[in-house]
Amino acid sequence: MRAPSKVNLTLAVGPRRPDGYHDLQTLFCALSLGDELTATPAPDLSVRVTGEGAGHVPTDERNLAVRAARALAEHAGVPARARLDIRKGIPVAGGMAGGSADAAAALVACDALWGTRVGRDALHDLAAGLGSDVPFALLGGLALGTGRGELLEPVPAAPVTYHWALALAPEGLSTPAVFAELDRQRDSGRVPGSVASPEPVLTALRAGDPVALGRALVNDLQPAALALRPALRGPLEAGLALGALGAVVSGSGPTVALLARDAADAEELAAGLTRDGVCAAVRTATGPVPGVAVLDGGAF
Ligand code: C5P
């Protein structure tokens, strides 16, 4: 399976709920920077992880792909027997839903491997139980997410592919820590309530206008991510100085997403960011792309 990463084009965070989560209203865009996952028959359940930041991914029962396989096995009443091989392309703890992508890929892969065929609704419910971003990794494309982010509605948009440069940080950020920092900032009156309206982005997407989209990118978590990692000002400011149409922290960070005019512009932005030395690594990506999909067609 190939599983996409995501960037939040808008991310509005509501107040903290009694269950500790926050109500969100977010526009997800699936990106081509992805992970690959293969499930093969095995006597028990195990996972191997290679590629980008693999050393930081747990390979025991905490691994989100392992939890996904176990959840599917339990739901379908079959033994959890598979070897999962994950090749990471998505930065680990980067705000791009890499763990969620692996969980979504594991659900689809094991459903095919075990012949359980639980159907789309059950896959969605299992995904929502695993994490707020997992249902979107299944769906892909462009979608408005509400609730914890798990209630999804596809978004009407002109058929335009957008080009991005992604500035990767040397170290990840903890999502709960970033949400907690936002709560602290709001409690102390340092930041207002939500400022992230999706309307300007929805208008830009309907028109297929990358300039308007760049101007409209907004993320309520950005001030909190910046408070915890002030160095993120580097890629945000350098990207805009290099001519990016827009710059925003992706999800809870620390990856910074820079919107480019076209593919050549994205490459130039990436080269400029590398020259300026404002981030640990740079990738380019396009979006929207589909959700989890079979890579080689062999599994079906
Ligand atoms: O759902 P997921 O496990 O990805 O969320 C990770 C953490 O991010 C949660 O434990 C919570 O602290 C925070 N979060 C939140 N509100 C959301 C989504 C995530 O507070 N809607």
Short mmCIF file of C-alpha atoms and ligand atoms in Angstrom, two decimals:
data_model
loop_
_atom_site.label_atom_id
_atom_site.label_comp_id
_atom_site.label_asym_id
_atom_site.label_seq_id
_atom_site.Cartn_x
_atom_site.Cartn_y
_atom_site.Cartn_z
CA MET A 1 0.00 0.00 0.00
CA ARG A 2 0.99 3.56 -0.51
CA ALA A 3 -0.28 5.98 2.14
CA PRO A 4 -0.23 9.76 1.75
CA SER A 5 0.86 12.42 4.22
CA LYS A 6 -1.29 15.50 4.78
CA VAL A 7 -1.10 19.20 5.31
CA ASN A 8 -3.87 21.18 7.02
CA LEU A 9 -4.71 24.11 4.72
CA THR A 10 -6.73 25.58 7.59
CA LEU A 11 -6.82 24.29 11.16
CA ALA A 12 -9.28 25.88 13.57
CA VAL A 13 -9.03 24.60 17.15
CA GLY A 14 -11.99 24.99 19.52
CA PRO A 15 -11.86 24.87 23.32
CA ARG A 16 -10.61 21.80 25.17
CA ARG A 17 -13.39 19.22 25.62
CA PRO A 18 -14.06 17.22 28.81
CA ASP A 19 -12.43 14.16 27.12
CA GLY A 20 -9.17 16.10 26.64
CA TYR A 21 -9.54 16.47 22.87
CA HIS A 22 -10.37 19.69 21.04
CA ASP A 23 -13.12 20.20 18.51
CA LEU A 24 -11.49 20.94 15.18
CA GLN A 25 -12.57 22.35 11.88
CA THR A 26 -9.84 21.62 9.38
CA LEU A 27 -9.29 21.40 5.65
CA PHE A 28 -7.07 18.40 4.93
CA CYS A 29 -5.06 18.05 1.74
CA ALA A 30 -3.39 14.68 1.07
CA LEU A 31 0.20 14.99 -0.21
CA SER A 32 2.33 12.76 -2.44
CA LEU A 33 5.09 12.46 0.16
CA GLY A 34 4.09 9.05 1.47
CA ASP A 35 4.92 5.82 3.29
CA GLU A 36 4.79 2.33 1.82
CA LEU A 37 3.47 -0.65 3.74
CA THR A 38 3.50 -4.31 2.76
CA ALA A 39 1.64 -7.03 4.67
CA THR A 40 2.77 -10.64 4.13
CA PRO A 41 1.57 -13.89 5.71
CA ALA A 42 3.37 -14.77 8.97
CA PRO A 43 2.69 -16.95 12.04
CA ASP A 44 2.20 -13.90 14.28
CA LEU A 45 2.06 -10.07 14.11
CA SER A 46 5.27 -8.05 13.72
CA VAL A 47 6.46 -4.82 12.13
CA ARG A 48 9.71 -3.63 10.60
CA VAL A 49 10.35 0.02 9.83
CA THR A 50 12.97 1.44 7.46
CA GLY A 51 13.58 4.83 5.86
CA GLU A 52 13.16 8.42 7.09
CA GLY A 53 13.44 8.58 10.93
CA ALA A 54 12.79 4.83 11.30
CA GLY A 55 14.86 4.70 14.49
CA HIS A 56 12.25 6.87 16.25
CA VAL A 57 9.29 4.60 15.44
CA PRO A 58 8.40 1.97 18.07
CA THR A 59 8.15 -1.58 16.70
CA ASP A 60 6.26 -3.05 19.66
CA GLU A 61 2.55 -2.91 20.55
CA ARG A 62 2.67 0.93 20.59
CA ASN A 63 3.20 0.98 16.82
CA LEU A 64 0.04 2.43 15.27
CA ALA A 65 0.10 -0.04 12.33
CA VAL A 66 0.31 -2.96 14.79
CA ARG A 67 -2.60 -1.47 16.77
CA ALA A 68 -4.56 -1.11 13.53
CA ALA A 69 -3.97 -4.75 12.57
CA ARG A 70 -4.98 -5.91 16.06
CA ALA A 71 -8.14 -3.78 15.98
CA LEU A 72 -9.16 -5.21 12.60
CA ALA A 73 -8.45 -8.80 13.71
CA GLU A 74 -10.54 -8.33 16.84
CA HIS A 75 -13.39 -6.70 14.90
CA ALA A 76 -13.42 -9.48 12.28
CA GLY A 77 -12.77 -12.34 14.72
CA VAL A 78 -9.63 -13.61 12.99
CA PRO A 79 -6.11 -14.20 14.36
CA ALA A 80 -3.73 -11.25 13.85
CA ARG A 81 -1.09 -12.89 11.69
CA ALA A 82 0.99 -10.72 9.38
CA ARG A 83 4.41 -9.27 8.95
CA LEU A 84 4.16 -5.52 8.27
CA ASP A 85 7.03 -3.80 6.46
CA ILE A 86 6.91 -0.01 6.52
CA ARG A 87 9.14 2.22 4.44
CA LYS A 88 8.93 5.75 5.87
CA GLY A 89 8.97 8.74 3.55
CA ILE A 90 6.85 10.92 5.87
CA PRO A 91 8.84 12.67 8.62
CA VAL A 92 8.26 11.05 12.03
CA ALA A 93 6.45 13.34 14.56
CA GLY A 94 6.41 16.02 11.87
CA GLY A 95 2.77 17.13 11.89
CA MET A 96 2.08 15.30 8.62
CA ALA A 97 0.16 12.30 9.99
CA GLY A 98 2.85 9.70 9.24
CA GLY A 99 1.74 7.29 11.97
CA SER A 100 -1.87 7.73 10.87
CA ALA A 101 -0.90 6.91 7.27
CA ASP A 102 0.72 3.66 8.43
CA ALA A 103 -2.36 2.73 10.49
CA ALA A 104 -4.68 3.36 7.54
CA ALA A 105 -2.41 1.34 5.23
CA ALA A 106 -2.28 -1.53 7.74
CA LEU A 107 -6.09 -1.65 7.93
CA VAL A 108 -6.49 -1.86 4.15
CA ALA A 109 -3.55 -4.26 3.68
CA CYS A 110 -4.63 -6.71 6.40
CA ASP A 111 -8.26 -6.55 5.28
CA ALA A 112 -7.04 -7.76 1.85
CA LEU A 113 -4.49 -10.26 3.22
CA TRP A 114 -6.95 -11.89 5.63
CA GLY A 115 -9.92 -11.69 3.25
CA THR A 116 -12.00 -10.09 6.00
CA ARG A 117 -13.61 -7.52 3.65
CA VAL A 118 -15.19 -5.57 6.49
CA GLY A 119 -16.35 -2.75 4.23
CA ARG A 120 -15.76 0.99 4.10
CA ASP A 121 -17.87 2.01 7.10
CA ALA A 122 -16.20 -0.48 9.45
CA LEU A 123 -12.75 0.55 8.19
CA HIS A 124 -13.64 4.19 8.87
CA ASP A 125 -14.85 3.39 12.41
CA LEU A 126 -11.74 1.34 13.17
CA ALA A 127 -9.61 4.19 11.77
CA ALA A 128 -11.37 6.79 13.96
CA GLY A 129 -10.70 4.62 17.03
CA LEU A 130 -6.96 4.62 16.27
CA GLY A 131 -6.37 8.38 15.87
CA SER A 132 -7.92 11.63 14.73
CA ASP A 133 -6.09 11.71 11.37
CA VAL A 134 -6.42 8.03 10.40
CA PRO A 135 -9.83 8.31 8.64
CA PHE A 136 -8.47 11.06 6.38
CA ALA A 137 -5.48 8.92 5.38
CA LEU A 138 -8.01 6.34 4.11
CA LEU A 139 -10.02 8.94 2.21
CA GLY A 140 -7.32 11.26 0.80
CA GLY A 141 -7.99 14.13 -1.58
CA LEU A 142 -9.35 17.32 -0.04
CA ALA A 143 -11.76 17.09 2.88
CA LEU A 144 -13.26 19.18 5.64
CA GLY A 145 -12.68 17.47 8.99
CA THR A 146 -14.77 18.19 12.10
CA GLY A 147 -15.16 16.55 15.52
CA ARG A 148 -11.65 15.43 16.53
CA GLY A 149 -10.88 15.56 12.80
CA GLU A 150 -12.47 12.18 12.11
CA LEU A 151 -15.80 13.41 10.65
CA LEU A 152 -15.03 13.99 6.98
CA GLU A 153 -16.73 15.64 4.08
CA PRO A 154 -15.07 15.83 0.64
CA VAL A 155 -14.56 19.39 -0.59
CA PRO A 156 -15.57 20.59 -4.06
CA ALA A 157 -12.52 21.95 -5.87
CA ALA A 158 -11.22 22.79 -9.33
CA PRO A 159 -9.04 19.93 -10.65
CA VAL A 160 -5.73 21.61 -9.85
CA THR A 161 -2.56 20.03 -8.43
CA TYR A 162 -0.69 22.26 -5.98
CA HIS A 163 3.07 22.14 -5.52
CA TRP A 164 4.75 22.33 -2.13
CA ALA A 165 8.19 22.55 -0.58
CA LEU A 166 8.32 21.03 2.90
CA ALA A 167 10.91 22.19 5.42
CA LEU A 168 11.69 19.32 7.82
CA ALA A 169 12.93 20.00 11.37
CA PRO A 170 15.83 18.18 13.03
CA GLU A 171 13.53 16.88 15.80
CA GLY A 172 9.79 16.12 16.09
CA LEU A 173 7.19 17.85 18.26
CA SER A 174 4.68 16.08 20.51
CA THR A 175 1.10 16.72 19.36
CA PRO A 176 -0.38 16.68 22.92
CA ALA A 177 2.35 19.15 24.03
CA VAL A 178 1.42 21.58 21.23
CA PHE A 179 -2.31 21.40 22.05
CA ALA A 180 -1.47 21.90 25.75
CA GLU A 181 0.67 24.96 24.90
CA LEU A 182 -2.24 26.45 22.92
CA ASP A 183 -4.53 25.91 25.96
CA ARG A 184 -1.95 27.67 28.17
CA GLN A 185 -1.67 30.59 25.73
CA ARG A 186 -5.45 30.95 25.55
CA ASP A 187 -5.91 30.64 29.35
CA SER A 188 -3.38 33.44 29.88
CA GLY A 189 -5.07 35.62 27.25
CA ARG A 190 -1.89 35.73 25.09
CA VAL A 191 -3.70 34.52 21.99
CA PRO A 192 -7.34 34.99 20.96
CA GLY A 193 -9.79 32.15 20.29
CA SER A 194 -9.80 30.53 16.87
CA VAL A 195 -8.75 32.76 13.96
CA ALA A 196 -8.74 30.02 11.31
CA SER A 197 -11.77 30.39 9.05
CA PRO A 198 -11.93 27.87 6.18
CA GLU A 199 -13.96 30.15 3.86
CA PRO A 200 -11.08 31.90 2.00
CA VAL A 201 -9.41 28.53 1.35
CA LEU A 202 -12.67 26.96 0.15
CA THR A 203 -13.11 29.88 -2.28
CA ALA A 204 -9.50 29.52 -3.51
CA LEU A 205 -9.93 25.76 -4.02
CA ARG A 206 -13.17 26.21 -5.97
CA ALA A 207 -11.39 28.71 -8.23
CA GLY A 208 -8.18 26.63 -8.42
CA ASP A 209 -6.21 29.77 -7.51
CA PRO A 210 -2.83 29.01 -5.89
CA VAL A 211 -2.11 32.70 -5.13
CA ALA A 212 -5.37 33.05 -3.15
CA LEU A 213 -4.73 29.67 -1.50
CA GLY A 214 -1.26 30.76 -0.38
CA ARG A 215 -2.65 33.89 1.25
CA ALA A 216 -5.43 31.97 3.02
CA LEU A 217 -3.35 29.23 4.73
CA VAL A 218 -3.93 29.46 8.49
CA ASN A 219 -3.30 27.26 11.52
CA ASP A 220 -4.43 27.98 15.11
CA LEU A 221 -1.68 25.65 16.39
CA GLN A 222 1.09 27.71 14.76
CA PRO A 223 1.66 30.16 17.68
CA ALA A 224 1.91 27.20 20.09
CA ALA A 225 4.33 25.32 17.81
CA LEU A 226 6.43 28.51 17.50
CA ALA A 227 6.46 29.00 21.27
CA LEU A 228 7.82 25.48 21.73
CA ARG A 229 10.17 25.72 18.73
CA PRO A 230 11.09 29.38 17.99
CA ALA A 231 13.51 28.21 15.25
CA LEU A 232 10.47 27.51 13.03
CA ARG A 233 10.41 31.23 12.23
CA GLY A 234 13.47 30.45 10.08
CA PRO A 235 11.77 28.39 7.34
CA LEU A 236 8.51 30.40 7.57
CA GLU A 237 10.28 33.72 6.94
CA ALA A 238 12.89 32.38 4.51
CA GLY A 239 10.19 30.63 2.46
CA LEU A 240 8.18 33.83 2.04
CA ALA A 241 11.36 35.81 1.25
CA LEU A 242 12.17 33.21 -1.42
CA GLY A 243 8.80 33.85 -3.07
CA ALA A 244 6.52 31.16 -1.60
CA LEU A 245 2.83 31.94 -2.16
CA GLY A 246 2.15 31.02 1.45
CA ALA A 247 3.80 29.43 4.47
CA VAL A 248 2.22 27.53 7.36
CA VAL A 249 3.18 25.07 10.07
CA SER A 250 1.71 21.68 9.12
CA GLY A 251 -0.70 20.39 11.80
CA SER A 252 1.05 20.45 15.18
CA GLY A 253 4.43 20.90 13.44
CA PRO A 254 7.33 21.11 13.23
CA THR A 255 7.22 20.62 9.43
CA VAL A 256 6.67 23.92 7.58
CA ALA A 257 4.69 23.74 4.33
CA LEU A 258 5.45 26.31 1.63
CA LEU A 259 3.14 26.66 -1.34
CA ALA A 260 4.83 27.16 -4.72
CA ARG A 261 3.52 28.40 -8.06
CA ASP A 262 4.49 25.22 -9.96
CA ALA A 263 6.86 22.24 -9.87
CA ALA A 264 9.93 24.25 -10.95
CA ASP A 265 9.16 26.90 -8.33
CA ALA A 266 8.87 24.22 -5.64
CA GLU A 267 12.32 22.86 -6.58
CA GLU A 268 13.75 26.38 -6.45
CA LEU A 269 12.18 27.02 -3.06
CA ALA A 270 13.63 23.75 -1.78
CA ALA A 271 17.09 24.68 -3.07
CA GLY A 272 16.82 28.16 -1.48
CA LEU A 273 15.79 26.75 1.90
CA THR A 274 18.71 24.32 1.81
CA ARG A 275 21.11 27.17 0.89
CA ASP A 276 19.77 29.31 3.74
CA GLY A 277 20.33 26.44 6.19
CA VAL A 278 16.99 27.06 7.93
CA CYS A 279 15.89 23.43 8.22
CA ALA A 280 17.27 19.91 8.57
CA ALA A 281 16.04 18.67 5.17
CA VAL A 282 13.67 19.70 2.40
CA ARG A 283 11.18 17.66 0.34
CA THR A 284 8.86 18.60 -2.47
CA ALA A 285 5.35 17.19 -2.78
CA THR A 286 2.13 17.61 -4.73
CA GLY A 287 -1.48 17.43 -3.65
CA PRO A 288 -4.27 16.58 -3.48
CA VAL A 289 -3.54 12.86 -4.03
CA PRO A 290 -5.76 9.82 -3.29
CA GLY A 291 -5.91 8.06 0.09
CA VAL A 292 -4.37 4.65 0.84
CA ALA A 293 -4.07 2.70 -2.39
CA VAL A 294 -2.52 -0.52 -3.66
CA LEU A 295 1.01 0.11 -4.89
CA ASP A 296 1.58 -2.77 -7.29
CA GLY A 297 -1.92 -4.11 -7.85
CA GLY A 298 -0.78 -7.60 -6.83
CA ALA A 299 -2.63 -7.80 -3.55
CA PHE A 300 -6.08 -7.82 -5.14
O1 C5P B 1 -6.09 11.39 17.97
P1 C5P B 1 -4.61 11.41 18.10
O2 C5P B 1 -4.07 10.24 18.90
O3 C5P B 1 -3.89 11.61 16.82
O4 C5P B 1 -4.29 12.72 18.95
C1 C5P B 1 -3.04 12.92 19.60
C2 C5P B 1 -3.22 13.96 20.69
O5 C5P B 1 -3.45 15.25 20.11
C3 C5P B 1 -4.39 13.75 21.64
O6 C5P B 1 -4.05 12.90 22.71
C4 C5P B 1 -4.69 15.16 22.12
O7 C5P B 1 -3.80 15.56 23.12
C5 C5P B 1 -4.38 16.00 20.88
N1 C5P B 1 -5.59 16.26 20.07
C6 C5P B 1 -6.55 17.14 20.56
N2 C5P B 1 -7.67 17.37 19.81
C7 C5P B 1 -7.85 16.77 18.60
C8 C5P B 1 -6.88 15.89 18.09
C9 C5P B 1 -5.74 15.65 18.85
O8 C5P B 1 -6.40 17.69 21.64
N3 C5P B 1 -8.94 17.03 17.91
#
